[in-house]
Structure formats: C-alpha cells, structure tokens
Coordinates of C-alpha atoms in Angstrom, one line a residue:
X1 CA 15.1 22.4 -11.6
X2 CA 12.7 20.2 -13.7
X3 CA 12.4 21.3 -17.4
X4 CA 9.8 19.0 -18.4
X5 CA 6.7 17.8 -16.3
X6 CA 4.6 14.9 -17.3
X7 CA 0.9 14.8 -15.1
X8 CA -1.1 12.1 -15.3
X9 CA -4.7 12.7 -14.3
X10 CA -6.1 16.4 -14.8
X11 CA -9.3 16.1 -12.4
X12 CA -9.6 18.3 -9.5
X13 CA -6.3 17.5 -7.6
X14 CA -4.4 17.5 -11.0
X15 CA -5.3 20.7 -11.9
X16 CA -4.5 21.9 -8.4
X17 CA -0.8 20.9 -9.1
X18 CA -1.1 21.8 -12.8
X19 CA -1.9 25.5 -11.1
X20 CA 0.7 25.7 -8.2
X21 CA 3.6 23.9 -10.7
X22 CA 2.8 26.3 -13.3
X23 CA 3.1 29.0 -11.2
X24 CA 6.3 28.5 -10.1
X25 CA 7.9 27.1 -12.6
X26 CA 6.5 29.0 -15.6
X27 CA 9.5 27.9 -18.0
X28 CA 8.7 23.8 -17.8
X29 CA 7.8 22.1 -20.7
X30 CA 4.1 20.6 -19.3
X31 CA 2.6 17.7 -20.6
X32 CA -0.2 15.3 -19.4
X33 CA -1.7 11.8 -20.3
X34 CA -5.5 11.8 -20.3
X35 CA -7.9 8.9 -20.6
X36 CA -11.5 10.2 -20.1
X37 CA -11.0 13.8 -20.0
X38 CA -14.1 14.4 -17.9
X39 CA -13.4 17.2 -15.7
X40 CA -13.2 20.7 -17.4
X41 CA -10.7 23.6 -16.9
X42 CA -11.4 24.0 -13.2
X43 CA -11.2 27.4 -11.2
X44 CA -8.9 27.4 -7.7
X45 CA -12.5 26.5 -5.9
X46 CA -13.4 24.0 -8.3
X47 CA -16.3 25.8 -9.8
X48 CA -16.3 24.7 -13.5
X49 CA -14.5 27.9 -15.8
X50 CA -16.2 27.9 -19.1
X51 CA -13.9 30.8 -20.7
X52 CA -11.3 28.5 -21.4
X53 CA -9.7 25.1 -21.6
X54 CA -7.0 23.5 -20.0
X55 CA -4.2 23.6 -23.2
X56 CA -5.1 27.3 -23.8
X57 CA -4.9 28.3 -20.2
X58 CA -1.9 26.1 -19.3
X59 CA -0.2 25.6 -22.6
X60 CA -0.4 22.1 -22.3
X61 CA -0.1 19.3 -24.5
X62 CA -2.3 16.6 -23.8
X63 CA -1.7 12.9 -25.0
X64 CA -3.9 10.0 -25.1
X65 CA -1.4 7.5 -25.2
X66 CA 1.0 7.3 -22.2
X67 CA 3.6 5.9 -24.5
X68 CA 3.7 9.1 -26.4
X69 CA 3.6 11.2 -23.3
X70 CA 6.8 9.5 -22.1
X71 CA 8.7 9.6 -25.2
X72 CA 8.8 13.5 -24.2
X73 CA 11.0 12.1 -21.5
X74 CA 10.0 13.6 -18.7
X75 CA 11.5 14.6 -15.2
X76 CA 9.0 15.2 -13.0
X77 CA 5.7 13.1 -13.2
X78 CA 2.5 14.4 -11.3
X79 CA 0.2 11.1 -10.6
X80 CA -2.8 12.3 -9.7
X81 CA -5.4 9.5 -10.8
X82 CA -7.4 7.2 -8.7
X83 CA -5.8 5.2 -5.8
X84 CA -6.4 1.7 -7.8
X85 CA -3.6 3.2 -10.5
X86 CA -1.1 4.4 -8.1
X87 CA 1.1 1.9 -7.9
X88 CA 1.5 1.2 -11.6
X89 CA 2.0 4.8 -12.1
X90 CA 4.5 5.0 -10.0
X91 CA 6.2 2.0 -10.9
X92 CA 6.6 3.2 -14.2
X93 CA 7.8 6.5 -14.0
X94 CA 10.6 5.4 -11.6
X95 CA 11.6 3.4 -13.8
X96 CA 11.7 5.6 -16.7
X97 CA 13.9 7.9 -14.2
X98 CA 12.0 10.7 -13.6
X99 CA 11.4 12.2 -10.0
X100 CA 7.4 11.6 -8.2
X101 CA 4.5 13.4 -6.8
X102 CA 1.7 11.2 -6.1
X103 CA -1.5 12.1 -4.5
X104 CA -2.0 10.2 -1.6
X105 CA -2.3 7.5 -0.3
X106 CA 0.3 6.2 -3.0
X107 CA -1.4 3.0 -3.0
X108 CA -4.1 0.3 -2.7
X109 CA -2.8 -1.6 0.5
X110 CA 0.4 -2.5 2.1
X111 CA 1.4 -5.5 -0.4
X112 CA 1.1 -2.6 -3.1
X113 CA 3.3 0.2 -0.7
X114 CA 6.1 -2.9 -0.2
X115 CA 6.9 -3.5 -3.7
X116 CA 6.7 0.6 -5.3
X117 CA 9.0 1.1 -1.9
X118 CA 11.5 -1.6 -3.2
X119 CA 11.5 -0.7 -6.4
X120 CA 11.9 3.4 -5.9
X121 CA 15.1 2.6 -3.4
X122 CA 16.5 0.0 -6.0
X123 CA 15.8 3.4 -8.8
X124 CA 16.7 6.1 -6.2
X125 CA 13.8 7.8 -7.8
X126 CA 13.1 11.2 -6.0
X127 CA 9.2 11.0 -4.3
X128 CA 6.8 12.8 -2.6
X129 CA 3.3 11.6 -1.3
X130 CA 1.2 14.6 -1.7
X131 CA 0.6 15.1 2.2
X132 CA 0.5 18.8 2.2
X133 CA -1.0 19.0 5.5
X134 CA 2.5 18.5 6.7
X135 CA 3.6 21.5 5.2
X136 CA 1.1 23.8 7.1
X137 CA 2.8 26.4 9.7
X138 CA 1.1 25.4 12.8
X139 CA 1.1 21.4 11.8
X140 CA 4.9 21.9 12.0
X141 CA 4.8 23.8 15.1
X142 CA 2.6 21.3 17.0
X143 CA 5.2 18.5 16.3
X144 CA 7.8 20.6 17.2
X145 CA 6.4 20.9 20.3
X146 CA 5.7 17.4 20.7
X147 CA 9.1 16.5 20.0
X148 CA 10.6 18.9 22.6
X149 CA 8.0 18.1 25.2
X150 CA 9.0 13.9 24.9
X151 CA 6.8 11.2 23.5
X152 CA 7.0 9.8 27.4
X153 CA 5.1 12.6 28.6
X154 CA 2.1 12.2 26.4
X155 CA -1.1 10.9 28.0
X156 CA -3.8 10.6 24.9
X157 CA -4.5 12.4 21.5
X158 CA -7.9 12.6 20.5
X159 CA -8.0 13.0 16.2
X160 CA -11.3 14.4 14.4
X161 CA -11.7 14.4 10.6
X162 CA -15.2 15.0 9.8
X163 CA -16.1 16.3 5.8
X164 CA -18.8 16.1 3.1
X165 CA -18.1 14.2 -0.1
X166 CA -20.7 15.3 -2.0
X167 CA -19.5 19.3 -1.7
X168 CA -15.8 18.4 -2.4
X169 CA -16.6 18.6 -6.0
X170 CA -19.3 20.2 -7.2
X171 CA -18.5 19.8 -10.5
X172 CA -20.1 16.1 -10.8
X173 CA -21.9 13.3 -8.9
X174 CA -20.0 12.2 -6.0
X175 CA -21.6 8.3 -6.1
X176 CA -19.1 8.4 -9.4
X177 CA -16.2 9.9 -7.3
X178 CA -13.0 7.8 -6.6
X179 CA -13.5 8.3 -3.1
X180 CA -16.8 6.5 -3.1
X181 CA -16.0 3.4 -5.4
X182 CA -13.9 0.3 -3.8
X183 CA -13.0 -0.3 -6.8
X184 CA -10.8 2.5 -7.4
X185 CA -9.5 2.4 -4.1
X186 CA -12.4 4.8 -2.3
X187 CA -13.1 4.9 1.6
X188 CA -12.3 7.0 4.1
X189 CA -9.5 5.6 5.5
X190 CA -7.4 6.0 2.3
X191 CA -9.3 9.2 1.4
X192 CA -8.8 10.8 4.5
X193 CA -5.7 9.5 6.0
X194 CA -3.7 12.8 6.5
X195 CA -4.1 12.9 10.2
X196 CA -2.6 8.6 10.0
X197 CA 0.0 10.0 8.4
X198 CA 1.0 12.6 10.9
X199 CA 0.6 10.3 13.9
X200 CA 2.7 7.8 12.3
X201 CA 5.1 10.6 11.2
X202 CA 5.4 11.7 14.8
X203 CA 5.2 8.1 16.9
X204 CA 5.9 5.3 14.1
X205 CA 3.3 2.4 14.3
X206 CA 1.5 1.7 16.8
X207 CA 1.5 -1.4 19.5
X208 CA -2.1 -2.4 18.8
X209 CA -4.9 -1.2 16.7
X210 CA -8.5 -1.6 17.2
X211 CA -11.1 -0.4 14.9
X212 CA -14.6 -0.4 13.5
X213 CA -15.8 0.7 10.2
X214 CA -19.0 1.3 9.1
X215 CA -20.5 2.8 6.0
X216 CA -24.4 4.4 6.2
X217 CA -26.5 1.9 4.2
X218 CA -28.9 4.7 3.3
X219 CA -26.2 6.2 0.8
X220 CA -26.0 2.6 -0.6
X221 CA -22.0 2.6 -0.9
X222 CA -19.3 0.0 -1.2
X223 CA -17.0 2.0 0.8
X224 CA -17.2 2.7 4.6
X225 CA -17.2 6.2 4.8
X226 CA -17.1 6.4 8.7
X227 CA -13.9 4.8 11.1
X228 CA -13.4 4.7 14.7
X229 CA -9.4 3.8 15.5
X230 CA -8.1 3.3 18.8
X231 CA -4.3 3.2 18.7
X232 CA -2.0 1.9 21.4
X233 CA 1.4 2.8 21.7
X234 CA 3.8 1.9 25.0
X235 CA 2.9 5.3 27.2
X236 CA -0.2 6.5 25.2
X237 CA -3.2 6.1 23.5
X238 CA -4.7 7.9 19.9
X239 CA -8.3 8.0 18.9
X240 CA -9.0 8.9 15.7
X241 CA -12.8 9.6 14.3
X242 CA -12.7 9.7 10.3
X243 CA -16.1 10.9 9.1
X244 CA -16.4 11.7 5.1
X245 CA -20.3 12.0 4.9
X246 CA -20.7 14.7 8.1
X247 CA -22.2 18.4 6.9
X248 CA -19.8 19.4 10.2
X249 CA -16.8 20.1 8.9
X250 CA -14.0 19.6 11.3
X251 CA -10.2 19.0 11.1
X252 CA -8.5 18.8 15.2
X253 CA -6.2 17.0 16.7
X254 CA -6.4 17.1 20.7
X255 CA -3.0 16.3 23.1
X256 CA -3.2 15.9 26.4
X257 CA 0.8 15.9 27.7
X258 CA 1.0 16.3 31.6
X259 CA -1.2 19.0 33.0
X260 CA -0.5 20.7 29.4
X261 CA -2.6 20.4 26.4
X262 CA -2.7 21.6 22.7
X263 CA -5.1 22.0 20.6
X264 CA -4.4 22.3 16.9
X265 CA -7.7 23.0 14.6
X266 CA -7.1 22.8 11.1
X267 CA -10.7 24.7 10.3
X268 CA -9.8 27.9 12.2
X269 CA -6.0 27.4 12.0
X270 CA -5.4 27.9 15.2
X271 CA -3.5 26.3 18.0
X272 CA -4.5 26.4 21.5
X273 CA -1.9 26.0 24.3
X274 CA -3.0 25.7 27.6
X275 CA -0.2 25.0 30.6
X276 CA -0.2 23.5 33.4
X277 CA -1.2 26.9 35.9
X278 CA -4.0 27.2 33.5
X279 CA -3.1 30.1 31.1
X280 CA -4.0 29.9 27.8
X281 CA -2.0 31.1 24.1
X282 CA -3.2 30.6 21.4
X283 CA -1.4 30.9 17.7
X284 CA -3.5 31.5 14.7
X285 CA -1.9 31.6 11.4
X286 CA -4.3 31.2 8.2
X287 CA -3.1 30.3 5.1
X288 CA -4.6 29.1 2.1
X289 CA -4.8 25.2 0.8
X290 CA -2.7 26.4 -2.3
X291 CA -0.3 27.8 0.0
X292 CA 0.2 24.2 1.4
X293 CA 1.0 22.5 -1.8
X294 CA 2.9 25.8 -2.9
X295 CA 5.1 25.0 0.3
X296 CA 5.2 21.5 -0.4
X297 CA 6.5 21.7 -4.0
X298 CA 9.1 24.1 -3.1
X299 CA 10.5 21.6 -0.2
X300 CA 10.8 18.6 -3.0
X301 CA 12.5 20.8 -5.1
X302 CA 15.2 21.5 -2.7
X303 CA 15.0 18.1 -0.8
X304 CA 16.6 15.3 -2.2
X305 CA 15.6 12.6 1.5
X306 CA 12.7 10.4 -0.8
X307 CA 13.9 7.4 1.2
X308 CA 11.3 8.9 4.1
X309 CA 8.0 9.4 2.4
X310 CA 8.7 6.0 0.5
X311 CA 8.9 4.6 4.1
X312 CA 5.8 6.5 5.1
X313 CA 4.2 5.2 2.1
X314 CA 4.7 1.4 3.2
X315 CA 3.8 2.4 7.1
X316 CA 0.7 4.5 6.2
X317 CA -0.6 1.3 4.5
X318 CA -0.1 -0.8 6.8
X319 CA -2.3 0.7 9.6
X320 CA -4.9 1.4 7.6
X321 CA -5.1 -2.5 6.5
X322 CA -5.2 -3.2 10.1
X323 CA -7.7 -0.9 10.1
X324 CA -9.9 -2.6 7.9
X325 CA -9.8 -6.1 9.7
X326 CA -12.3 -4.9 12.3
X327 CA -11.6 -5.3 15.9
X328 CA -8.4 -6.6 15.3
X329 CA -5.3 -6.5 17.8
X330 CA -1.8 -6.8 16.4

C-alpha cells in the first residue's frame, strides 16, 4: 500500500490521477511538485471548478522545488508532465526508490525508452505507462480472443484513431498544448499511440513498417497531427489511421481472422462478432474513462511484473521512430 504519493504535473491528466488515487486511497499522504501552476482545480470533464482549489479539495501540499518534494520521500510518484520531461522524471524517481506511473508515451524516442529501461531493471523500480485503454473490459476480451483464435489465422487489422485537439481541453488554447509543440514531445504518433501499444502488446514488432505523416499547414503546427502506418508482420498486415485534428471522433479496431471478423469500437463500447455462417453477436459494455484508470491503479497495486511495460516502453518507441522516417522499410 503506498502511504505517500508524490505527482509531478497537476494539468488535466494529473488531476485525473490526483482524483482516481485519492479516491482509493484516501489515507496517502499526497504531495506534488509544480512549476507553472497554470491549470486550475479541474472538474472530472475538465470544465474549470471555480469553488475551490486543488490543496483545499485534495489536501495537498504543493512544492515548488522538486528537491523539497522528494525530501518527503515518497513511494509512489505520478509523472504526468510533458513527454520532453519523461525520461528525467522517471529516471529520478527510480532512483530515489519509489514505484512509477507515467503518462504515456514514457518518453521522447527510442534512445530515451533504452536507457529509463536499463536503468528501472538495474533499480527494480515498480512502473506503469499509463495505457489505460488496456484495462477496458472489451479491449481485454478482444485479445483474448485473438489469442485463442492464433496469430496464424489473422488476415489484416484495420486501426482508426480519429479526435479533436482543440476540444480535449477546453480549459486553454490548444496551439499551447503539449500535444501540439515538438518541442515538448507533441504529435500524434506519441499523443495518440494507445492503439501501437496494443498491437505491439498482442504481436511484438512488426517485420516492416511503412508510413507517411503529414501535418495540415493551415493550422500552422510543428507537429504532424495526421499518420498513415502500414505494418507487416510474417502472416498479416495492420493499418493504422491516427488523426488528432478530425471533428469525427472515432476509436475502432477492425480484424479480419478467416471467414470471422471482430469489431471492437471504443466510441460505442461495443464489440461486434460476426462468424463464419454469417451470424452476428455483439457485446456492449460501457464504462466510464475513470473507470479505466480506476482499473488500472488497482492492477499496479497488486502487480509487482514492471519488467513488461518497461519493455513496452522501449518497443512502443521504437515503431513510432520508424514511423517518423517516412516511407521507410526495416
């Protein structure tokens, strides 16, 4: 059980696991190391809440040096800033000894993902990259099913990720957003890269890898905010679109397995069976996001297998910086 929980970074996603930690663990000591303390006490749908603040709310206390904050010496640390500061975040909690959740990616590129790996094996530190998608029921269900069905008897995936940045937080101007700056480690293919994780979860990486990645010149960023992958693996092919400037929201991934096919969309929560005579089942489960992250916390609390998301971390980035050489075959 951890006592005392250290988050750095209280924008949106910090608050979100300031909420769900809170709430289940309402005896931990909570502490958090701010620098620019722009984003207000936020409500669960990110509307600003002006009744409060976050150290009345949460009983919090906030420091402004991170020194201070780990003098507290805590055991849990919640990273939770930009991509760009991942990997220094994470580098230095593990080695002050205390136990990780980082928002994901975890970091920058693969050169960054090889050297937090080594150093959280040489540590043991216990980590989690905040994939919660993982953690929804019918995500688990459809690789279940995949892995009882036989990776041999898959014929193509089709992925679609389509989302708006400038609605995920209405709270400020999206152009300042991490998502949207290369510096801070912005672009769709780090921003978005749930559904990367899962295939990679499921098959490992892939044979080849060709992509193309564009950004809209109109919105004038230094980001691409759209990507086409096509990913080759020995008996089957993935597509995955990644779209983070579409008003059409959509979250799906497609399998085609034999005559069989499954359908799993993310926006509905449902997932589509059809079989090979034709006859179609379909599973709907909705739950909400917090749910996600409320089922994700609970599994790192009882899990101690870190070696596997430090793995994925390492993996992760190193498709999506194949992805960014365009066109590229490796």
């Amino acid at each position: 059980m951890f006592k005392r929980i250290l988050f750095i970074g209280l924008g949106g996603a910090g608050q979100r696991h300031l909420r769900i930690i809170s709430g289940i663990l309402p005896n931990a000591e909570l502490i958090a190391y701010r620098q620019l303390e722009k984003t207000p006490l936020l409500n669960p749908d990110f509307s600003v809440n002006s009744d409060s603040t976050l150290e009345s709310k949460y009983k919090i206390g906030i420091y402004h040096d991170l020194n201070d904050a780990y003098k507290r010496k805590p055991d849990l640390v919640i990273i939770s800033t930009p991509t760009s500061l991942h990997c220094e975040h994470i580098i230095r909690a593990s080695n002050e000894g205390a136990a990780i959740i980082v928002e994901k990616p975890g970091s920058i590129n693969h050169l960054e993902a090889s050297k937090v790996s080594e150093i959280l094996k040489k540590n043991n530190t216990r980590f989690l990259i905040s994939f919660q998608r993982r953690f929804h029921p019918l995500v688990i269900k459809l690789k279940e099913l995949l892995e009882k069905k036989g990776i041999d008897k898959i014929n193509y995936i089709d992925v679609k990720v389509s989302s708006y940045v400038p609605a995920w937080h209405p709270y400020e101007d999206y152009k300042k957003l991490y998502a949207c700056k290369s510096l801070l480690g912005g672009g769709v293919l780090l921003t978005e890269s749930h559904e990367i994780d899962f295939i990679i979860w499921l098959f490992g990486l892939p044979d080849s890898v060709m992509s193309k990645i564009s950004s809209r010149q109109a919105l004038s960023l230094d980001v691409e905010d759209s990507a086409l992958i096509s990913l080759d693996y020995a008996r089957f092919k993935v597509n995955i679109e990644l779209d983070f400037m579409s008003k059409n929201r959509e979250r799906s991934i497609d399998v085609t397995s034999g005559s069989e096919s499954y359908f799993l969309n993310l926006e509905s929560q449902t997932l589509t069976f059809i079989n090979n005579e034709g006859t179609t089942s379909i599973d709907e489960i909705i739950i909400s996001n917090d749910s996600m992250f409320e089922n994700q916390f609970n599994y790192f609390m009882n899990s101690n297998n870190s070696s596997s998301y430090s793995d994925a971390l390492v993996n992760n980035l190193t498709l999506i910086d194949w992805c960014k050489n365009k066109n590229i075959s490796v």
